[in-house]
Short mmCIF file of C-alpha atoms and ligand atoms in Angstrom, two decimals:
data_model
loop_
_atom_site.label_atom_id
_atom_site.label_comp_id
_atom_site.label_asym_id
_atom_site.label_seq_id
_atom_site.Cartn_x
_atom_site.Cartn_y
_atom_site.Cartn_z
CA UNK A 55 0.00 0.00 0.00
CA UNK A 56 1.31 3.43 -1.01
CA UNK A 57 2.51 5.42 2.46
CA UNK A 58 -0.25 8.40 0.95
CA UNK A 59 -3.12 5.62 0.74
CA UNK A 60 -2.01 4.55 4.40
CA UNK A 61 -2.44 8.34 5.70
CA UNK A 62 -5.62 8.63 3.74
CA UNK A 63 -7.18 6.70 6.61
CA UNK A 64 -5.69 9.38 9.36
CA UNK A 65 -6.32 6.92 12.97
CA UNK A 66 -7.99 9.12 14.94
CA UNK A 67 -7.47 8.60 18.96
CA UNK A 68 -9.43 10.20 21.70
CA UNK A 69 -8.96 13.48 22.16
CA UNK A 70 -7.23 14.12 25.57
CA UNK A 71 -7.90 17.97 25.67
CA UNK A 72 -11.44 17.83 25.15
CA UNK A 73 -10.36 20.42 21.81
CA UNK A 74 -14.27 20.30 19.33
CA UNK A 75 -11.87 21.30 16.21
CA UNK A 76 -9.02 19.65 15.88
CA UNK A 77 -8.28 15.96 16.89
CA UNK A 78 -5.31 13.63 17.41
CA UNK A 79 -3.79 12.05 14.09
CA UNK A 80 -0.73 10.33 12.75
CA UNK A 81 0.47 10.82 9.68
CA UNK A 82 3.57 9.54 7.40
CA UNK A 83 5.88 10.77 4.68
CA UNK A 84 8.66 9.00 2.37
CA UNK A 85 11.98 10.06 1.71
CA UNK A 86 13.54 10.67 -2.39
CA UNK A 87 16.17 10.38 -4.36
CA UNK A 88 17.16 12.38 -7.55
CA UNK A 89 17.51 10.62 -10.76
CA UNK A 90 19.05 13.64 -12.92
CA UNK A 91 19.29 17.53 -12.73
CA UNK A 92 19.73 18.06 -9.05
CA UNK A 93 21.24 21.85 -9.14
CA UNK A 94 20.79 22.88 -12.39
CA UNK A 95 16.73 22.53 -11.19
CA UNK A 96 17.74 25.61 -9.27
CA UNK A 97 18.41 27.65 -12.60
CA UNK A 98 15.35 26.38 -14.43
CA UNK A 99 15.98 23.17 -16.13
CA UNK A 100 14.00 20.20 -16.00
CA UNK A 101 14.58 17.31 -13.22
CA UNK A 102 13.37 13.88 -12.46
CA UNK A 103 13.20 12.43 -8.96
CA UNK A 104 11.49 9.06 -7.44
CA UNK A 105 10.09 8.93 -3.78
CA UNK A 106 11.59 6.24 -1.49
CA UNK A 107 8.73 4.58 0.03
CA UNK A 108 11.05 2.43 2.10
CA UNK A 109 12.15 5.21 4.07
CA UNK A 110 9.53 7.33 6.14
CA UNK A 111 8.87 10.26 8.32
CA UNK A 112 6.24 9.58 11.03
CA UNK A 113 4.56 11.67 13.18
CA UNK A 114 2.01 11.49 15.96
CA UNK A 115 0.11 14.76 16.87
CA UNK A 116 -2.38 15.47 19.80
CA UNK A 117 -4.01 18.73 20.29
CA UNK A 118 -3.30 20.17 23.94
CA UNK A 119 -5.53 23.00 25.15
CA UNK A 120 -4.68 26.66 24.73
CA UNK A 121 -5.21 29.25 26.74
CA UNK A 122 -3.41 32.70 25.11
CA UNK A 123 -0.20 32.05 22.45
CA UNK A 124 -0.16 28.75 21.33
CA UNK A 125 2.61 26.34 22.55
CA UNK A 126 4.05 23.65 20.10
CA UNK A 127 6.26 20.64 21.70
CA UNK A 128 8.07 18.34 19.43
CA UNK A 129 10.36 15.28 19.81
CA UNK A 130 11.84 13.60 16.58
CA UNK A 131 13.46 10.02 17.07
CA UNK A 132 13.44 10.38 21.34
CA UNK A 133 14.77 13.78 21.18
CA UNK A 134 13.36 17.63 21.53
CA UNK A 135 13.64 19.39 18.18
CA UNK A 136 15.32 22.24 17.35
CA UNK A 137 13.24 25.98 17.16
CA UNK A 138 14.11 25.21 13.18
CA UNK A 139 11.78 22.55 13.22
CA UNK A 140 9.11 24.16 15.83
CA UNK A 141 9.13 26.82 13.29
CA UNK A 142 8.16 24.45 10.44
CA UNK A 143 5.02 23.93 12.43
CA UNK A 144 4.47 27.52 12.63
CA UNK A 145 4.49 28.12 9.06
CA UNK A 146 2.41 25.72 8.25
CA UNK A 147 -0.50 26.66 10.34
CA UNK A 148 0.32 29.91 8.51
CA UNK A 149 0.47 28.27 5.01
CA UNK A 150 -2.62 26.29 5.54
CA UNK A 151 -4.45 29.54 6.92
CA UNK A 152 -5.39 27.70 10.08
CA UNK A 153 -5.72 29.23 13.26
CA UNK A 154 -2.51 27.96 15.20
CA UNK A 155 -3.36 25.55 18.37
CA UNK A 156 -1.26 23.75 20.99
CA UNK A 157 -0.08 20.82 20.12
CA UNK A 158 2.05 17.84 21.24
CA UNK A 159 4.27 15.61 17.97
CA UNK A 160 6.05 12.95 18.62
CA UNK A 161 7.82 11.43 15.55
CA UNK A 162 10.24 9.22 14.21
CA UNK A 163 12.14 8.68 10.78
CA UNK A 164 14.30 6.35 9.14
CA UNK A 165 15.46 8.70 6.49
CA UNK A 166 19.23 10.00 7.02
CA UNK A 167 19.91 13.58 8.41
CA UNK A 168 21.83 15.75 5.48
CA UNK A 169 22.43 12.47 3.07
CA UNK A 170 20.40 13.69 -0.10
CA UNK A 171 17.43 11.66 0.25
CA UNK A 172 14.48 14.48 1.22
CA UNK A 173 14.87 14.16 5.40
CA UNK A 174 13.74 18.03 5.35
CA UNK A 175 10.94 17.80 2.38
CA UNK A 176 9.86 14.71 4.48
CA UNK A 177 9.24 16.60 7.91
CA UNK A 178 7.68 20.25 6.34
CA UNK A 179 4.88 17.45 4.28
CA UNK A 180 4.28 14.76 7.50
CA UNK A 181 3.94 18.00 9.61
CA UNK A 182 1.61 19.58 6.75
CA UNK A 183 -0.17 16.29 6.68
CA UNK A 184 -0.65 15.96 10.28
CA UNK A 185 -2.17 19.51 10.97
CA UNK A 186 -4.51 19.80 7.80
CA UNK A 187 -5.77 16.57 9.15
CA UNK A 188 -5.93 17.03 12.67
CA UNK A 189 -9.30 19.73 11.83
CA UNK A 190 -10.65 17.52 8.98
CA UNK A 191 -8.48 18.63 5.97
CA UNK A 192 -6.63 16.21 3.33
CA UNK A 193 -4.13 17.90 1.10
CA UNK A 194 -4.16 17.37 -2.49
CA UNK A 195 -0.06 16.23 -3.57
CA UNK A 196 -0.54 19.77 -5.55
CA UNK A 197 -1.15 21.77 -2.56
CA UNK A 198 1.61 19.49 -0.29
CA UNK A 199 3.95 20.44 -2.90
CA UNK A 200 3.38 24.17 -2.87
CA UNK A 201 3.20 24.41 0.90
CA UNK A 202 6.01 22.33 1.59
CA UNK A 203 7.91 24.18 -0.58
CA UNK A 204 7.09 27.34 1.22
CA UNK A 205 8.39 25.14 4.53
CA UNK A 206 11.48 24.17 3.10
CA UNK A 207 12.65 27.66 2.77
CA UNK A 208 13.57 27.49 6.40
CA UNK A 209 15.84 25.01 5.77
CA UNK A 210 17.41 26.26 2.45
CA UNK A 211 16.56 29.79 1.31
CA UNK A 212 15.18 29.01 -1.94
CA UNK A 213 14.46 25.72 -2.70
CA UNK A 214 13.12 24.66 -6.10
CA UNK A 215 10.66 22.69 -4.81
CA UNK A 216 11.68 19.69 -6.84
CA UNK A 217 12.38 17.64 -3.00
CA UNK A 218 8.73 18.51 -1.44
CA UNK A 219 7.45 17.58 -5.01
CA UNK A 220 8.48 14.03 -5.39
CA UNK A 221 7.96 13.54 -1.56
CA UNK A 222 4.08 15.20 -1.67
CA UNK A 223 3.49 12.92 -5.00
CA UNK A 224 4.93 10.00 -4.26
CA UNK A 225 5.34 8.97 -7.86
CA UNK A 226 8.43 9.45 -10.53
CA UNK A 227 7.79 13.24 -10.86
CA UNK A 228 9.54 15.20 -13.71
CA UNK A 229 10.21 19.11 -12.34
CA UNK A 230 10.61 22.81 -13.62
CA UNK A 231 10.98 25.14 -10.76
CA UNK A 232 8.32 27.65 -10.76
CA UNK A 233 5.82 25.04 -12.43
CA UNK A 234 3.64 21.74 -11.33
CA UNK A 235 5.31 18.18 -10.81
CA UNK A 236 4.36 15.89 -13.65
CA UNK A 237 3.73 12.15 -12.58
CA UNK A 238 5.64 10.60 -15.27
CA UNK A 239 5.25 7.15 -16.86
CA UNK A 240 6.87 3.99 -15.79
CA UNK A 241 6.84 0.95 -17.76
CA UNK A 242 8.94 -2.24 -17.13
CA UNK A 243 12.48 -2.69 -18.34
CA UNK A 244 13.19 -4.64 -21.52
CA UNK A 245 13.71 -8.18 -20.34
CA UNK A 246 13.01 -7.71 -17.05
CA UNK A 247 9.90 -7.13 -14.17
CA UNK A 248 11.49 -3.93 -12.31
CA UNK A 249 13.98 -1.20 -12.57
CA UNK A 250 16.44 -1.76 -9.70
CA UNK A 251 18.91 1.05 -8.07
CA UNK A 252 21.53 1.08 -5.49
CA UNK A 253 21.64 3.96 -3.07
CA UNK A 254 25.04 4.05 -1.60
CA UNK A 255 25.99 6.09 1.25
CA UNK A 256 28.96 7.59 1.52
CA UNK A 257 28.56 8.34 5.61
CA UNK A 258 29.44 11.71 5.02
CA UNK A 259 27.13 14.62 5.68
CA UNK A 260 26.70 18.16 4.34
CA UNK A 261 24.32 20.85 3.98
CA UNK A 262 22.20 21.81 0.78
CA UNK A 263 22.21 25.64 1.39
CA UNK A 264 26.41 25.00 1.65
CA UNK A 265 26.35 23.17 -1.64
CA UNK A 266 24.20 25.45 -3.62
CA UNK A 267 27.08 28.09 -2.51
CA UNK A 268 29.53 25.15 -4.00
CA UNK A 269 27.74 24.81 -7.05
CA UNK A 270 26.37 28.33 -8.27
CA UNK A 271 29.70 29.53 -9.62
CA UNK A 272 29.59 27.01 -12.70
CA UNK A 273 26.21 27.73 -12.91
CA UNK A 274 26.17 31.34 -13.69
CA UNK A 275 28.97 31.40 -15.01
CA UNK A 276 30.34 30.80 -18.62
CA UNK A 277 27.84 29.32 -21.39
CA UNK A 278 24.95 29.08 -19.13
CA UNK A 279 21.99 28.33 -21.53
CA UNK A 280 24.18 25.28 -22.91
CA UNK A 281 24.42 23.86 -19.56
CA UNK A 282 20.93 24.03 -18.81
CA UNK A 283 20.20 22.17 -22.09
CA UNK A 284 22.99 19.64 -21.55
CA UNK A 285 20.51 18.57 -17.95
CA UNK A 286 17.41 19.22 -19.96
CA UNK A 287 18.82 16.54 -22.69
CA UNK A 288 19.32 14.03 -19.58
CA UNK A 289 16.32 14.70 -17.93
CA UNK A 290 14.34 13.80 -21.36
CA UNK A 291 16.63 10.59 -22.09
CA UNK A 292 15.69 9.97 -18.52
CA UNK A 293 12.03 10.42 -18.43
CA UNK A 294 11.80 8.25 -22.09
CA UNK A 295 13.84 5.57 -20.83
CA UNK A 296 11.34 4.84 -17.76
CA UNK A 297 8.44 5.36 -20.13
CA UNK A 298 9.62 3.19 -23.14
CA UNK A 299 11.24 0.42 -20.42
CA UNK A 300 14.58 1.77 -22.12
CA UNK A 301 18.07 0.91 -19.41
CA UNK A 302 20.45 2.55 -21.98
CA UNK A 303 18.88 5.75 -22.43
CA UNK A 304 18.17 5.83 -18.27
CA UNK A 305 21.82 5.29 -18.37
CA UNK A 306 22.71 7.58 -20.53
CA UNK A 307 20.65 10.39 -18.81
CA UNK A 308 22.18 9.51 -15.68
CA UNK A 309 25.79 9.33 -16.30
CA UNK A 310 25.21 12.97 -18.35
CA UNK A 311 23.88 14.98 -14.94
CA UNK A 312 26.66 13.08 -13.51
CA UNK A 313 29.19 13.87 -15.06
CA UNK A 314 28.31 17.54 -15.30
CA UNK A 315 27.66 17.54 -11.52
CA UNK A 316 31.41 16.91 -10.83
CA UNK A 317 32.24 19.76 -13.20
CA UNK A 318 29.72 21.88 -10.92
CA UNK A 319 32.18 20.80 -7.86
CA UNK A 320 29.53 18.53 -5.98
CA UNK A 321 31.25 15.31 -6.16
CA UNK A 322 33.55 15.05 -3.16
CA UNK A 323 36.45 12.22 -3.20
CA UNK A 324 34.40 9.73 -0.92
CA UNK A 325 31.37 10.08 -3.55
CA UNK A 326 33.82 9.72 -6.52
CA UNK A 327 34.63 6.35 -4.81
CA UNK A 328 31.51 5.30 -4.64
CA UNK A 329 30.52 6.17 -8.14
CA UNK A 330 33.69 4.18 -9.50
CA UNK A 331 32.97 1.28 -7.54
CA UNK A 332 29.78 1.08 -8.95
CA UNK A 333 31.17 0.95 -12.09
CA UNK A 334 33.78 -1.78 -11.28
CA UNK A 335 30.75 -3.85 -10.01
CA UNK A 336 29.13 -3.47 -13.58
CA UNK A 337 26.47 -1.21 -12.48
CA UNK A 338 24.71 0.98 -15.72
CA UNK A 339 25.42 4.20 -14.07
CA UNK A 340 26.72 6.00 -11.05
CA UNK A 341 25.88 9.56 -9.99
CA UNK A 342 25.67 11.58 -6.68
CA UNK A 343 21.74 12.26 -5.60
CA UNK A 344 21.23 15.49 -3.58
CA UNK A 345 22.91 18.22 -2.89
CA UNK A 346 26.20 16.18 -2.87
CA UNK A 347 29.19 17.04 -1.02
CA UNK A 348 28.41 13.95 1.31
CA UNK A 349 25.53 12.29 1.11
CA UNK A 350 24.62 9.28 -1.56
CA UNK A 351 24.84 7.83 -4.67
CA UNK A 352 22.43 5.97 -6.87
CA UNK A 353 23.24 3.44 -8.83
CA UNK A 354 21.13 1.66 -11.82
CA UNK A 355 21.55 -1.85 -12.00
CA UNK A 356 20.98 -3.73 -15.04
CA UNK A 357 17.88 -5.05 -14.49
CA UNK A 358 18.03 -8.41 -16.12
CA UNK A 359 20.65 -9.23 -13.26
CA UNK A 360 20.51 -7.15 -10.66
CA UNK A 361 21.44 -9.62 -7.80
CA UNK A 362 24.63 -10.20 -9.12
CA UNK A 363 25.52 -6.28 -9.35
CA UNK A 364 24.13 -5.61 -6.14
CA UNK A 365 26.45 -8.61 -4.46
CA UNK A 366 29.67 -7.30 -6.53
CA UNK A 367 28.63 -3.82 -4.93
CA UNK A 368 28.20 -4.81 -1.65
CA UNK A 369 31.76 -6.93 -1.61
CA UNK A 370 33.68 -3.41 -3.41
CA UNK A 371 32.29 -0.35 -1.05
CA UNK A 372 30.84 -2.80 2.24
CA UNK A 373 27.34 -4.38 2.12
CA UNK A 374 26.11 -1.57 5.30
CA UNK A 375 26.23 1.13 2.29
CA UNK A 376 24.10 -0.19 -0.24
CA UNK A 377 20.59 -0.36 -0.21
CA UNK A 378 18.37 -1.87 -2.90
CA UNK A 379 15.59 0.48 -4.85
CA UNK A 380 12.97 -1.14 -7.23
CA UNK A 381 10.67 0.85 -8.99
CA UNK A 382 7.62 0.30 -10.07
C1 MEV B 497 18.57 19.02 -3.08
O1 MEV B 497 17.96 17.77 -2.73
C2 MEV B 497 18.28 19.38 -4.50
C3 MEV B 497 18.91 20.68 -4.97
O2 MEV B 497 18.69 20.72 -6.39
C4 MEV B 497 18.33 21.89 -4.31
C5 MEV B 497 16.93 22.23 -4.77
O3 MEV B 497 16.44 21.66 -5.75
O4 MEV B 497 16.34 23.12 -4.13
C6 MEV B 497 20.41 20.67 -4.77
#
């Protein structure tokens, strides 16, 4: 079951205040990764990105009375949150135009801190998700797009909004900054039942507002319009090799963005490591997903023997790194 079918039916507990309006729900979110254009989404051009369903954001919220200013209390994973993430729940109550209320959330997530793979996107939609529904309200993806975009600017200035997309949607989602995520087609690899990825963590971490800084020299710099179209080219092979069940052209896109990523200066030596052993193990392609710096990498397997690449992987960079994707 898809995590946004699970959340459809919100479980809703008793409520311990007594509060008419709002009520105690729980609510989920899944992590992404980014299959080409990470950056060069920031300077228009178009990216594709696929949720990670096996990763997820929960949260618990219960209403707790208030008398004059509301009061929010948050623990993520055990621990009390930062006033970054309390803040989160103020703007949304102030994105979703709803009167702001006390309130207890208690959460927990399985998706790594600063490692590429949507942690922030994940908390600003699970905390959308949990107050919309906690007075009746279910977000279209559209809207959890849009307002967790407007959310994620607390963690990164000016997000393109390709990360709350993919998360809000979970579905491939193709991405122009400015504009609505498109769901795009999958269809199933020539000679095989799924497309398979690696994500392989480099167990380094680093920020996305630092790595924009990293990146924007190449970008507005020198032939910029070529550059764009160079990602846009990848995105399309991209986006027509999931459609037509195509590995090559997937490939093709992916090594592209790549490649042009460690021009931008993203790729640090640990994530060049990863990317070549990839390629020693025989995977398709190997790029850094996110921000980079630190972080992951994803991997496409061939998908008519993807057990084999994923074992060769595993024995090169350490089986605790690698973790298996499948899409559909
Ligand atoms: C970070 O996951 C993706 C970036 O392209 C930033 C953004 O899209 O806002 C690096």
């Amino acid at each position: 079951m898809r995590l946004s079918e699970q959340n459809a039916s919100f479980e809703f507990r008793p409520n311990p205040a007594g509060l008419q309006n709002c009520q105690p729900v729980s609510a989920v979110a899944c992590g992404k990764t980014i299959i080409v254009g990470e950056h060069a989404v920031v300077y228009g051009a178009k990216a594709v990105a696929m949720p990670l369903t096996n990763l997820a954001m929960g949260v618990s919220l219960t209403p707790l009375p208030t008398r004059q200013s509301p009061v929010f209390k948050a623990m993520i994973g055990g621990r009390n949150v930062s006033d970054h993430v309390l803040g989160v729940i103020e703007d949304a109550f102030r994105v979703l135009k709803i009167r702001p209320f006390s309130l207890e959330l208690e959460g927990s997530s399985t998706i790594l801190v600063g490692a590429g793979l949507g942690s922030s996107a994940s908390l600003c939609v699970v905390v959308l998700k949990a107050i919309a529904a906690s007075v009746g309200r279910t977000l279209a993806p559209y809207e959890l797009a849009k307002y967790g975009n407007e959310l994620e600017k607390r963690f990164h200035g000016n997000p393109s909004g390709l990360d709350t997309a993919v998360v809000a949607y979970e579905e491939v989602v193709s991405f122009i900054k400015g504009e609505n995520p498109v769901p795009i087609k999958v269809s199933q690899p020539t000679g095989a039942a799924k497309w398979w990825f690696a994500i392989i963590d480099s167990c380094t971490r680093s920020s996305t507002i630092s790595m924009i800084k990293v990146a924007e020299p190449w970008f507005t710099n020198g032939d910029i319009a070529a550059k764009i179209q160079k990602f846009n080219i990848a995105s399309e092979q991209v986006i027509s090799g999931l459609a037509d069940g195509d590995a090559n052209l997937v490939k093709l896109g992916m090594q592209t963005s790549g490649d042009l990523l460690k021009q931008a200066g993203v790729v640090s030596q640990q994530l060049q490591e990863l990317i070549d052993g990839a390629s020693q193990a025989g995977c398709l392609a190997a790029k850094t997903t996110g921000a980079g710096g630190g972080g992951c990498v994803l991997a496409l397997l061939d998908p008519t023997h993807p057990q084999e690449q994923l074992a060769a992987l595993k024995d090169i960079v350490g089986a605790s790194k690698v973790t298996a994707v499948t899409l559909p």
